[in-house]
């Protein structure tokens, strides 16, 4: 295990991947660099896995599913996942430092990326232990006489999980632990920019749990072909993926020849409709803060603010005051709320979209560039654009940066139409002094999830999924657990 340590707290993760129970480097010894976004310095290396490595991992997962009792032994799975929970708890400060090193997430806001996923392991272990895998569906009359029908929920098989870089440990856990508890075997392909959140997970599984060889595998690589090989492999029964809509389309296409079950959480361009009776002093500063935390690198962020024309200037001023003074800087400093973008490429994408917005007629209210006091690191100023055309690129394309666009509207119907004017439908928000009015507006928004007056829709017990081109299927809740199961109806004599 290779580690790198400095006074800033930078810490590299394990270079090795986990295949068939063995922590290993790729055969050639090739590695790729992992860069700390706050310093632009190489923090360490990860092994550069190959298509052949992925094929071995899939083969191991296939054998473990077909030839062991993992899929049938609920109590053993519960035992292993509780071991995993305890091991993650023991390793959480190491995981926190690795997360900050890879992502640049400020230490102040790492709770949702460290404590939350660790708690979810215990939740899914208990949920799966108590789940009714055999349900009596009653007696049904048929032309051949009465039939007793039962529904048997059984694991899908081999699950391939492909995860993004913005909240890597959380999504590595969210996309694999319920799958494992449901009785599947798993191959995890973490994002290229954040391999260590995956390799450390693999190390903990191998060294600190009784999860059998082949049940859980991690393959890291700097090559897109390796993830594509996982999507296309006929031995894989299901792909779960969080990331861009463009990549989601490619995964659907790759799995089409084998008609794979596919669970997708894709892009978002969520709207926050602020009604004319809303408490602006409560709703808008919070909206501005949420745009900057995690450097705007969140798929559910309501990045389009829709303000009533009658209170437009008031709303712009409140948003400006919050964003202009938002604490941006070194993620290791307590109190910092916005760190760098994940990479220089991502920062240039954000800056390019800001320029596109200005070129299309948007008014730059604050931000728009690189902070002068932060010449090193991939930092971007919190940016507010007003008078945004709802059909412009900046209003239609996911930015994944600390950028809010503001568009005026005249009526509730107008606001709903603007909110729904998107290929995406992942999340949304409504603010109003009248909850029933807000609820009526929320029901008309074509999106999978809506927050009203800051009361978040997101939680482990509630289904989370997108409409339109924001995804297929659900995470969380009973619906999320069942995604990793097939329902088999069995008819028998009454």
Coordinates of C-alpha atoms in Angstrom, one line a residue:
X1 CA 0.0 0.0 0.0
X2 CA 1.4 3.3 -1.1
X3 CA 0.8 6.5 0.9
X4 CA 1.9 10.1 0.5
X5 CA 1.6 12.5 3.3
X6 CA 2.3 16.2 3.8
X7 CA 1.4 18.9 6.4
X8 CA -1.7 19.8 4.4
X9 CA -3.3 16.4 5.1
X10 CA -2.9 15.1 1.5
X11 CA -3.1 11.3 1.6
X12 CA -3.0 8.8 -1.3
X13 CA -5.0 5.7 -1.3
X14 CA -4.2 2.1 -2.2
X15 CA -2.9 1.7 -5.7
X16 CA -4.2 -1.9 -6.0
X17 CA -7.5 -3.2 -7.3
X18 CA -9.4 -6.1 -6.0
X19 CA -10.0 -9.1 -8.3
X20 CA -11.2 -12.5 -7.0
X21 CA -10.3 -11.8 -3.5
X22 CA -6.7 -10.6 -4.2
X23 CA -5.4 -7.0 -4.0
X24 CA -3.2 -6.6 -7.1
X25 CA -1.6 -4.4 -9.6
X26 CA -2.2 -4.8 -13.3
X27 CA 0.1 -7.2 -15.0
X28 CA 2.3 -4.7 -16.8
X29 CA 2.7 -2.5 -13.7
X30 CA 1.3 0.5 -15.5
X31 CA -0.1 3.3 -13.3
X32 CA -1.8 6.6 -13.8
X33 CA -1.5 9.8 -11.7
X34 CA -4.1 11.2 -9.3
X35 CA -4.0 14.9 -8.9
X36 CA -5.0 16.9 -5.8
X37 CA -7.3 19.7 -7.3
X38 CA -6.4 22.3 -4.6
X39 CA -2.7 22.2 -5.3
X40 CA -2.6 20.9 -8.9
X41 CA 0.1 18.5 -7.7
X42 CA 0.3 14.7 -8.2
X43 CA -0.8 13.1 -5.0
X44 CA 0.0 9.5 -5.9
X45 CA -0.7 6.7 -8.4
X46 CA -3.3 4.1 -9.1
X47 CA -2.9 0.9 -11.1
X48 CA -4.0 1.2 -14.7
X49 CA -6.3 -1.8 -15.2
X50 CA -7.0 -3.2 -18.6
X51 CA -9.9 -4.8 -20.5
X52 CA -8.3 -8.2 -19.6
X53 CA -8.4 -7.3 -15.9
X54 CA -12.0 -6.4 -16.2
X55 CA -12.7 -9.7 -17.9
X56 CA -11.1 -11.6 -15.0
X57 CA -13.1 -9.6 -12.5
X58 CA -16.4 -10.4 -14.3
X59 CA -15.4 -14.0 -14.5
X60 CA -14.7 -14.1 -10.7
X61 CA -18.1 -12.4 -10.0
X62 CA -19.9 -14.9 -12.3
X63 CA -18.3 -17.9 -10.6
X64 CA -19.1 -16.5 -7.1
X65 CA -22.7 -16.0 -8.0
X66 CA -23.2 -19.3 -9.8
X67 CA -21.1 -21.6 -7.5
X68 CA -21.4 -20.2 -3.9
X69 CA -24.2 -19.8 -1.4
X70 CA -23.8 -16.0 -1.4
X71 CA -27.1 -15.4 -3.2
X72 CA -29.0 -17.7 -0.8
X73 CA -27.6 -17.0 2.6
X74 CA -29.2 -13.8 3.9
X75 CA -27.7 -14.1 7.4
X76 CA -24.2 -14.5 6.1
X77 CA -24.6 -11.4 3.9
X78 CA -25.9 -9.5 6.9
X79 CA -22.9 -10.6 8.9
X80 CA -20.5 -9.5 6.2
X81 CA -22.1 -6.1 5.6
X82 CA -22.1 -5.3 9.3
X83 CA -18.4 -6.2 9.3
X84 CA -18.0 -3.7 6.4
X85 CA -19.9 -1.0 8.3
X86 CA -17.7 -1.4 11.4
X87 CA -14.5 -1.4 9.2
X88 CA -15.6 1.7 7.3
X89 CA -16.2 3.4 10.7
X90 CA -12.7 2.5 11.9
X91 CA -11.2 3.8 8.6
X92 CA -13.4 6.9 8.2
X93 CA -10.7 9.5 9.0
X94 CA -8.3 7.9 6.5
X95 CA -11.2 7.8 4.0
X96 CA -12.0 11.5 4.7
X97 CA -8.4 12.5 3.9
X98 CA -8.3 10.5 0.7
X99 CA -11.6 12.0 -0.4
X100 CA -10.4 15.5 0.1
X101 CA -7.2 14.6 -1.7
X102 CA -9.0 13.2 -4.7
X103 CA -12.0 15.5 -5.0
X104 CA -11.0 18.8 -3.2
X105 CA -14.2 18.6 -1.2
X106 CA -13.9 21.0 1.8
X107 CA -13.4 19.1 5.1
X108 CA -16.3 21.2 6.5
X109 CA -18.9 19.5 4.3
X110 CA -17.5 15.9 4.1
X111 CA -20.2 14.6 6.4
X112 CA -22.5 13.7 3.5
X113 CA -19.6 12.0 1.8
X114 CA -18.3 10.0 4.7
X115 CA -20.7 9.6 7.6
X116 CA -23.8 9.2 5.5
X117 CA -22.6 6.3 3.3
X118 CA -21.2 4.5 6.3
X119 CA -24.6 4.7 8.0
X120 CA -26.3 3.5 4.8
X121 CA -24.3 0.2 5.0
X122 CA -26.0 -0.6 8.3
X123 CA -29.4 0.5 6.9
X124 CA -29.2 -1.9 3.9
X125 CA -27.9 -4.7 6.0
X126 CA -30.9 -4.5 8.2
X127 CA -33.3 -3.8 5.4
X128 CA -32.2 -6.8 3.4
X129 CA -32.3 -9.0 6.5
X130 CA -35.9 -8.1 7.2
X131 CA -37.1 -8.1 3.5
X132 CA -39.7 -10.6 2.6
X133 CA -38.2 -12.5 -0.3
X134 CA -41.3 -14.8 -0.7
X135 CA -44.7 -13.2 -0.8
X136 CA -48.0 -15.0 -0.9
X137 CA -50.1 -13.5 -3.8
X138 CA -53.2 -15.4 -2.9
X139 CA -55.4 -17.9 -4.7
X140 CA -56.5 -17.1 -8.3
X141 CA -59.2 -18.7 -10.4
X142 CA -58.0 -20.0 -13.7
X143 CA -59.6 -22.1 -16.6
X144 CA -57.7 -25.1 -15.1
X145 CA -58.9 -24.5 -11.6
X146 CA -57.7 -22.5 -8.6
X147 CA -53.9 -21.7 -8.5
X148 CA -51.9 -20.5 -5.5
X149 CA -49.4 -17.9 -6.6
X150 CA -46.3 -16.8 -4.8
X151 CA -43.8 -14.1 -5.7
X152 CA -40.1 -15.0 -5.1
X153 CA -37.7 -12.1 -5.1
X154 CA -34.3 -13.3 -6.1
X155 CA -31.0 -11.5 -7.0
X156 CA -30.4 -10.4 -10.6
X157 CA -26.9 -12.0 -10.8
X158 CA -23.7 -10.1 -11.6
X159 CA -24.0 -6.4 -11.2
X160 CA -21.6 -4.0 -12.8
X161 CA -21.4 -0.6 -11.0
X162 CA -19.9 2.4 -12.8
X163 CA -19.6 5.5 -10.5
X164 CA -18.7 9.2 -11.0
X165 CA -16.1 11.4 -9.3
X166 CA -18.2 14.1 -7.5
X167 CA -19.3 12.0 -4.5
X168 CA -17.2 8.9 -5.0
X169 CA -17.3 7.0 -1.7
X170 CA -21.0 7.7 -1.3
X171 CA -21.9 6.4 -4.7
X172 CA -19.5 3.5 -4.5
X173 CA -21.5 2.5 -1.4
X174 CA -24.9 3.4 -2.7
X175 CA -24.5 1.4 -6.0
X176 CA -23.0 -1.7 -4.5
X177 CA -24.1 -2.3 -0.9
X178 CA -27.8 -2.8 -1.6
X179 CA -26.8 -5.0 -4.6
X180 CA -24.6 -7.1 -2.4
X181 CA -27.3 -7.4 0.4
X182 CA -29.8 -8.5 -2.2
X183 CA -27.5 -11.5 -3.0
X184 CA -25.8 -10.2 -6.2
X185 CA -22.1 -10.3 -6.9
X186 CA -20.5 -7.0 -8.0
X187 CA -17.8 -5.5 -10.1
X188 CA -17.1 -1.8 -9.3
X189 CA -15.5 0.5 -11.9
X190 CA -14.8 3.8 -10.1
X191 CA -14.3 7.1 -11.9
X192 CA -10.8 7.8 -13.4
X193 CA -10.4 11.0 -11.4
X194 CA -11.2 9.3 -8.1
X195 CA -9.9 5.8 -8.1
X196 CA -8.8 5.6 -4.5
X197 CA -12.3 5.9 -3.1
X198 CA -12.8 2.6 -4.9
X199 CA -9.5 0.9 -4.2
X200 CA -9.7 1.7 -0.4
X201 CA -13.2 0.2 -0.4
X202 CA -11.8 -2.9 -2.0
X203 CA -8.9 -3.0 0.5
X204 CA -11.3 -2.8 3.4
X205 CA -13.5 -5.6 2.0
X206 CA -10.4 -7.9 1.4
X207 CA -8.7 -7.2 4.7
X208 CA -11.5 -6.6 7.2
X209 CA -14.5 -8.6 6.1
X210 CA -15.5 -12.2 5.4
X211 CA -17.0 -11.3 2.0
X212 CA -15.9 -14.3 -0.2
X213 CA -13.5 -14.0 -3.1
X214 CA -15.2 -12.9 -6.3
X215 CA -18.3 -11.5 -4.6
X216 CA -16.9 -8.0 -4.7
X217 CA -14.4 -6.8 -7.2
X218 CA -12.9 -3.3 -8.0
X219 CA -11.2 -2.5 -11.3
X220 CA -9.6 0.9 -11.7
X221 CA -8.3 2.3 -15.0
X222 CA -7.6 5.5 -16.9
X223 CA -9.0 4.0 -20.1
X224 CA -12.7 4.4 -21.1
X225 CA -12.6 1.0 -22.8
X226 CA -12.5 -0.8 -19.5
X227 CA -15.8 0.6 -18.3
X228 CA -17.2 -0.1 -21.8
X229 CA -16.1 -3.7 -21.5
X230 CA -18.0 -4.1 -18.3
X231 CA -21.2 -2.7 -19.9
X232 CA -21.0 -5.0 -22.9
X233 CA -19.9 -8.3 -21.2
X234 CA -22.6 -10.9 -21.6
X235 CA -21.8 -12.4 -18.2
X236 CA -23.0 -9.2 -16.5
X237 CA -26.7 -9.2 -15.8
X238 CA -27.2 -5.6 -14.7
X239 CA -25.4 -2.3 -14.9
X240 CA -25.9 0.5 -12.4
X241 CA -24.5 3.9 -13.4
X242 CA -24.4 7.4 -12.1
X243 CA -23.0 10.1 -14.4
X244 CA -23.7 12.1 -17.6
X245 CA -26.6 11.5 -19.9
X246 CA -24.2 11.1 -22.8
X247 CA -22.4 8.2 -21.1
X248 CA -25.7 6.8 -20.0
X249 CA -26.8 6.6 -23.6
X250 CA -23.6 4.7 -24.4
X251 CA -24.1 2.3 -21.6
X252 CA -27.7 1.5 -22.8
X253 CA -26.4 0.9 -26.3
X254 CA -23.5 -1.3 -25.0
X255 CA -25.9 -3.5 -23.0
X256 CA -28.6 -3.7 -25.7
X257 CA -27.3 -6.8 -27.4
X258 CA -27.8 -8.8 -24.1
X259 CA -30.8 -6.8 -22.9
X260 CA -29.2 -6.0 -19.6
X261 CA -31.2 -4.5 -16.8
X262 CA -29.9 -1.0 -16.4
X263 CA -30.3 1.5 -13.5
X264 CA -29.3 5.0 -14.5
X265 CA -29.0 8.2 -12.6
X266 CA -28.0 10.8 -15.2
X267 CA -27.7 14.5 -15.6
X268 CA -29.9 17.2 -14.2
X269 CA -30.8 20.8 -14.9
X270 CA -33.1 21.4 -12.0
X271 CA -35.3 24.5 -11.6
X272 CA -36.2 26.3 -8.4
X273 CA -39.5 28.0 -8.7
X274 CA -39.7 30.9 -6.2
X275 CA -43.4 31.9 -6.1
X276 CA -44.3 35.6 -5.4
X277 CA -45.5 34.9 -1.8
X278 CA -42.3 33.1 -0.8
X279 CA -40.0 34.3 2.0
X280 CA -37.1 35.4 -0.2
X281 CA -34.8 36.1 2.7
X282 CA -35.0 32.4 3.6
X283 CA -35.2 30.7 0.2
X284 CA -32.6 32.6 -1.8
X285 CA -29.6 32.7 0.4
X286 CA -30.0 28.9 0.9
X287 CA -30.3 28.4 -2.9
X288 CA -27.1 30.4 -3.4
X289 CA -25.2 28.4 -0.8
X290 CA -26.3 25.1 -2.3
X291 CA -25.0 26.2 -5.7
X292 CA -21.5 26.6 -4.2
X293 CA -21.1 23.8 -1.7
X294 CA -19.3 20.9 -3.5
X295 CA -18.3 23.5 -6.0
X296 CA -21.6 23.1 -7.8
X297 CA -20.7 19.5 -8.7
X298 CA -24.0 18.0 -7.8
X299 CA -26.6 16.5 -10.2
X300 CA -29.6 17.5 -8.1
X301 CA -28.6 21.1 -7.6
X302 CA -31.4 23.5 -8.6
X303 CA -29.2 25.6 -10.8
X304 CA -32.1 27.5 -12.6
X305 CA -33.7 30.0 -10.4
X306 CA -37.1 31.2 -11.6
X307 CA -38.2 34.5 -10.0
X308 CA -41.5 36.4 -10.3
X309 CA -41.1 39.5 -12.4
X310 CA -42.8 41.5 -9.6
X311 CA -39.9 40.7 -7.2
X312 CA -37.1 40.1 -9.6
X313 CA -34.7 42.8 -8.6
X314 CA -35.1 41.9 -4.9
X315 CA -34.3 38.3 -5.6
X316 CA -31.2 39.1 -7.7
X317 CA -29.8 41.3 -4.9
X318 CA -30.2 38.6 -2.3
X319 CA -28.5 36.0 -4.5
X320 CA -25.7 38.3 -5.3
X321 CA -25.0 39.2 -1.7
X322 CA -24.7 35.5 -0.7
X323 CA -22.6 34.5 -3.7
X324 CA -20.2 37.5 -3.8
X325 CA -19.0 36.7 -0.3
X326 CA -19.1 33.0 -0.3
X327 CA -16.1 31.3 1.4
X328 CA -14.0 29.7 -1.4
X329 CA -10.5 28.3 -0.7
X330 CA -8.3 25.6 0.6
X331 CA -10.5 22.5 1.3
X332 CA -8.4 21.6 4.4
X333 CA -9.3 24.9 6.1
X334 CA -12.3 24.6 8.5
X335 CA -15.0 27.0 7.5
X336 CA -14.2 26.8 3.8
X337 CA -17.5 25.9 2.0
X338 CA -16.4 25.8 -1.7
X339 CA -13.3 24.1 -2.9
X340 CA -11.8 23.7 -6.4
X341 CA -13.4 22.0 -9.4
X342 CA -12.2 18.4 -9.8
X343 CA -9.9 19.2 -12.7
X344 CA -8.7 21.9 -15.0
X345 CA -10.8 20.4 -17.8
X346 CA -13.9 20.7 -15.7
X347 CA -13.1 24.3 -14.7
X348 CA -12.6 25.2 -18.4
X349 CA -16.0 23.6 -19.2
X350 CA -17.6 25.7 -16.5
X351 CA -15.9 28.9 -17.6
X352 CA -16.8 28.2 -21.3
X353 CA -20.5 27.8 -20.4
X354 CA -20.5 31.1 -18.4
X355 CA -19.0 32.8 -21.5
X356 CA -21.7 31.2 -23.7
X357 CA -24.4 32.6 -21.4
X358 CA -23.0 36.1 -21.5
X359 CA -22.6 35.8 -25.3
X360 CA -26.3 34.8 -25.5
X361 CA -27.5 37.9 -23.6
X362 CA -27.3 36.9 -20.0
X363 CA -26.2 39.6 -17.5
X364 CA -23.2 38.8 -15.3
X365 CA -24.1 39.9 -11.8
X366 CA -21.1 38.5 -9.9
X367 CA -18.2 36.1 -10.4
X368 CA -17.6 34.6 -13.9
X369 CA -13.9 33.8 -13.6
X370 CA -11.0 32.5 -11.5
X371 CA -10.6 34.0 -8.0
X372 CA -7.6 36.4 -8.0
X373 CA -6.5 35.2 -4.6
X374 CA -6.4 31.6 -5.6
X375 CA -3.9 31.3 -8.5
X376 CA -3.1 27.7 -7.7
X377 CA -5.8 25.1 -7.7
X378 CA -8.8 24.6 -10.0
X379 CA -11.0 27.3 -8.4
X380 CA -13.9 29.0 -10.0
X381 CA -15.7 32.1 -8.6
X382 CA -19.4 31.6 -7.5
X383 CA -21.2 33.0 -10.5
X384 CA -24.7 34.6 -10.9
X385 CA -26.2 35.2 -14.3
X386 CA -29.4 37.1 -14.6
X387 CA -31.9 37.7 -17.5
X388 CA -31.1 34.2 -18.9
X389 CA -33.0 33.1 -22.0
X390 CA -34.7 29.7 -21.0
X391 CA -33.8 28.3 -24.5
X392 CA -30.1 29.3 -24.3
X393 CA -27.2 26.8 -23.8
X394 CA -26.5 28.0 -20.3
X395 CA -30.2 27.3 -19.4
X396 CA -30.3 23.9 -21.1
X397 CA -26.9 22.3 -20.5
X398 CA -25.8 20.9 -17.1
X399 CA -22.9 23.1 -15.9
X400 CA -21.6 21.1 -12.9
X401 CA -20.1 24.2 -11.4
X402 CA -20.9 27.0 -8.9
X403 CA -23.2 28.8 -11.3
X404 CA -26.8 30.0 -10.9
X405 CA -28.9 31.3 -13.8
X406 CA -32.0 33.5 -13.1
X407 CA -35.0 33.8 -15.4
X408 CA -38.1 35.9 -14.7
X409 CA -41.6 34.7 -15.1
X410 CA -45.1 36.2 -15.0
X411 CA -47.5 33.5 -13.8
X412 CA -47.4 30.1 -12.1
X413 CA -48.2 28.5 -15.4
X414 CA -45.3 30.4 -17.0
X415 CA -42.9 29.2 -14.3
X416 CA -44.0 25.5 -14.7
X417 CA -43.5 25.7 -18.5
X418 CA -40.0 27.2 -18.1
X419 CA -39.1 24.5 -15.5
X420 CA -40.3 21.7 -17.8
X421 CA -38.4 23.1 -20.8
X422 CA -35.5 20.7 -20.4
X423 CA -34.5 17.2 -21.5
X424 CA -33.7 16.6 -17.9
X425 CA -36.0 15.8 -15.0
X426 CA -34.0 14.8 -11.9
X427 CA -34.9 17.2 -9.2
X428 CA -36.6 20.5 -8.5
X429 CA -37.7 22.9 -5.8
X430 CA -40.6 25.2 -5.0
X431 CA -40.7 28.0 -2.4
X432 CA -43.9 29.6 -1.3
X433 CA -45.7 31.0 1.7
X434 CA -48.7 28.7 0.8
X435 CA -47.7 25.0 1.0
X436 CA -50.8 23.8 -0.8
X437 CA -50.0 26.2 -3.7
X438 CA -46.4 25.0 -3.7
X439 CA -47.6 21.4 -3.7
X440 CA -49.8 22.0 -6.7
X441 CA -46.9 23.5 -8.6
X442 CA -44.6 20.6 -7.6
X443 CA -47.1 18.1 -8.9
X444 CA -46.9 19.8 -12.3
X445 CA -43.1 19.7 -12.6
X446 CA -41.9 16.9 -14.8
X447 CA -39.2 15.7 -12.5
X448 CA -38.5 12.7 -10.3
X449 CA -38.1 14.7 -7.0
X450 CA -39.1 18.0 -5.6
X451 CA -38.2 19.9 -2.4
X452 CA -40.8 22.4 -1.0
X453 CA -39.6 25.2 1.3
X454 CA -36.2 23.5 1.9
X455 CA -37.7 20.2 3.1
X456 CA -35.4 17.9 1.2
X457 CA -36.8 15.0 -0.9
X458 CA -33.6 13.1 -0.5
X459 CA -33.2 10.3 2.0
X460 CA -32.4 6.6 2.3
X461 CA -36.0 5.6 2.9
X462 CA -37.5 7.4 -0.1
X463 CA -37.2 6.4 -3.8
X464 CA -34.9 8.7 -5.8
X465 CA -34.9 8.6 -9.6
X466 CA -35.2 10.8 -12.7
X467 CA -37.7 11.3 -15.5
X468 CA -37.0 12.1 -19.2
X469 CA -33.3 11.9 -19.9
X470 CA -32.3 12.0 -16.2
X471 CA -32.4 8.3 -15.7
X472 CA -34.1 4.9 -15.4
X473 CA -35.1 3.3 -12.2
X474 CA -34.7 4.2 -8.5
X475 CA -32.2 4.3 -5.7
X476 CA -33.2 4.3 -2.0
X477 CA -36.4 3.1 -0.4
X478 CA -38.1 -0.2 -1.0
X479 CA -38.2 0.6 -4.8
X480 CA -34.4 1.1 -4.8
X481 CA -33.8 -2.3 -3.1
X482 CA -36.1 -4.1 -5.5
X483 CA -34.1 -2.8 -8.4
X484 CA -31.4 -5.4 -7.6
X485 CA -34.0 -8.2 -7.5
X486 CA -36.0 -10.1 -10.0
X487 CA -39.6 -10.9 -9.1
X488 CA -40.5 -14.5 -10.1
X489 CA -44.2 -15.5 -9.9
X490 CA -44.7 -19.2 -9.1
X491 CA -48.1 -20.8 -9.7
X492 CA -48.9 -24.0 -7.8
X493 CA -51.9 -26.1 -6.8
X494 CA -54.1 -24.3 -4.3

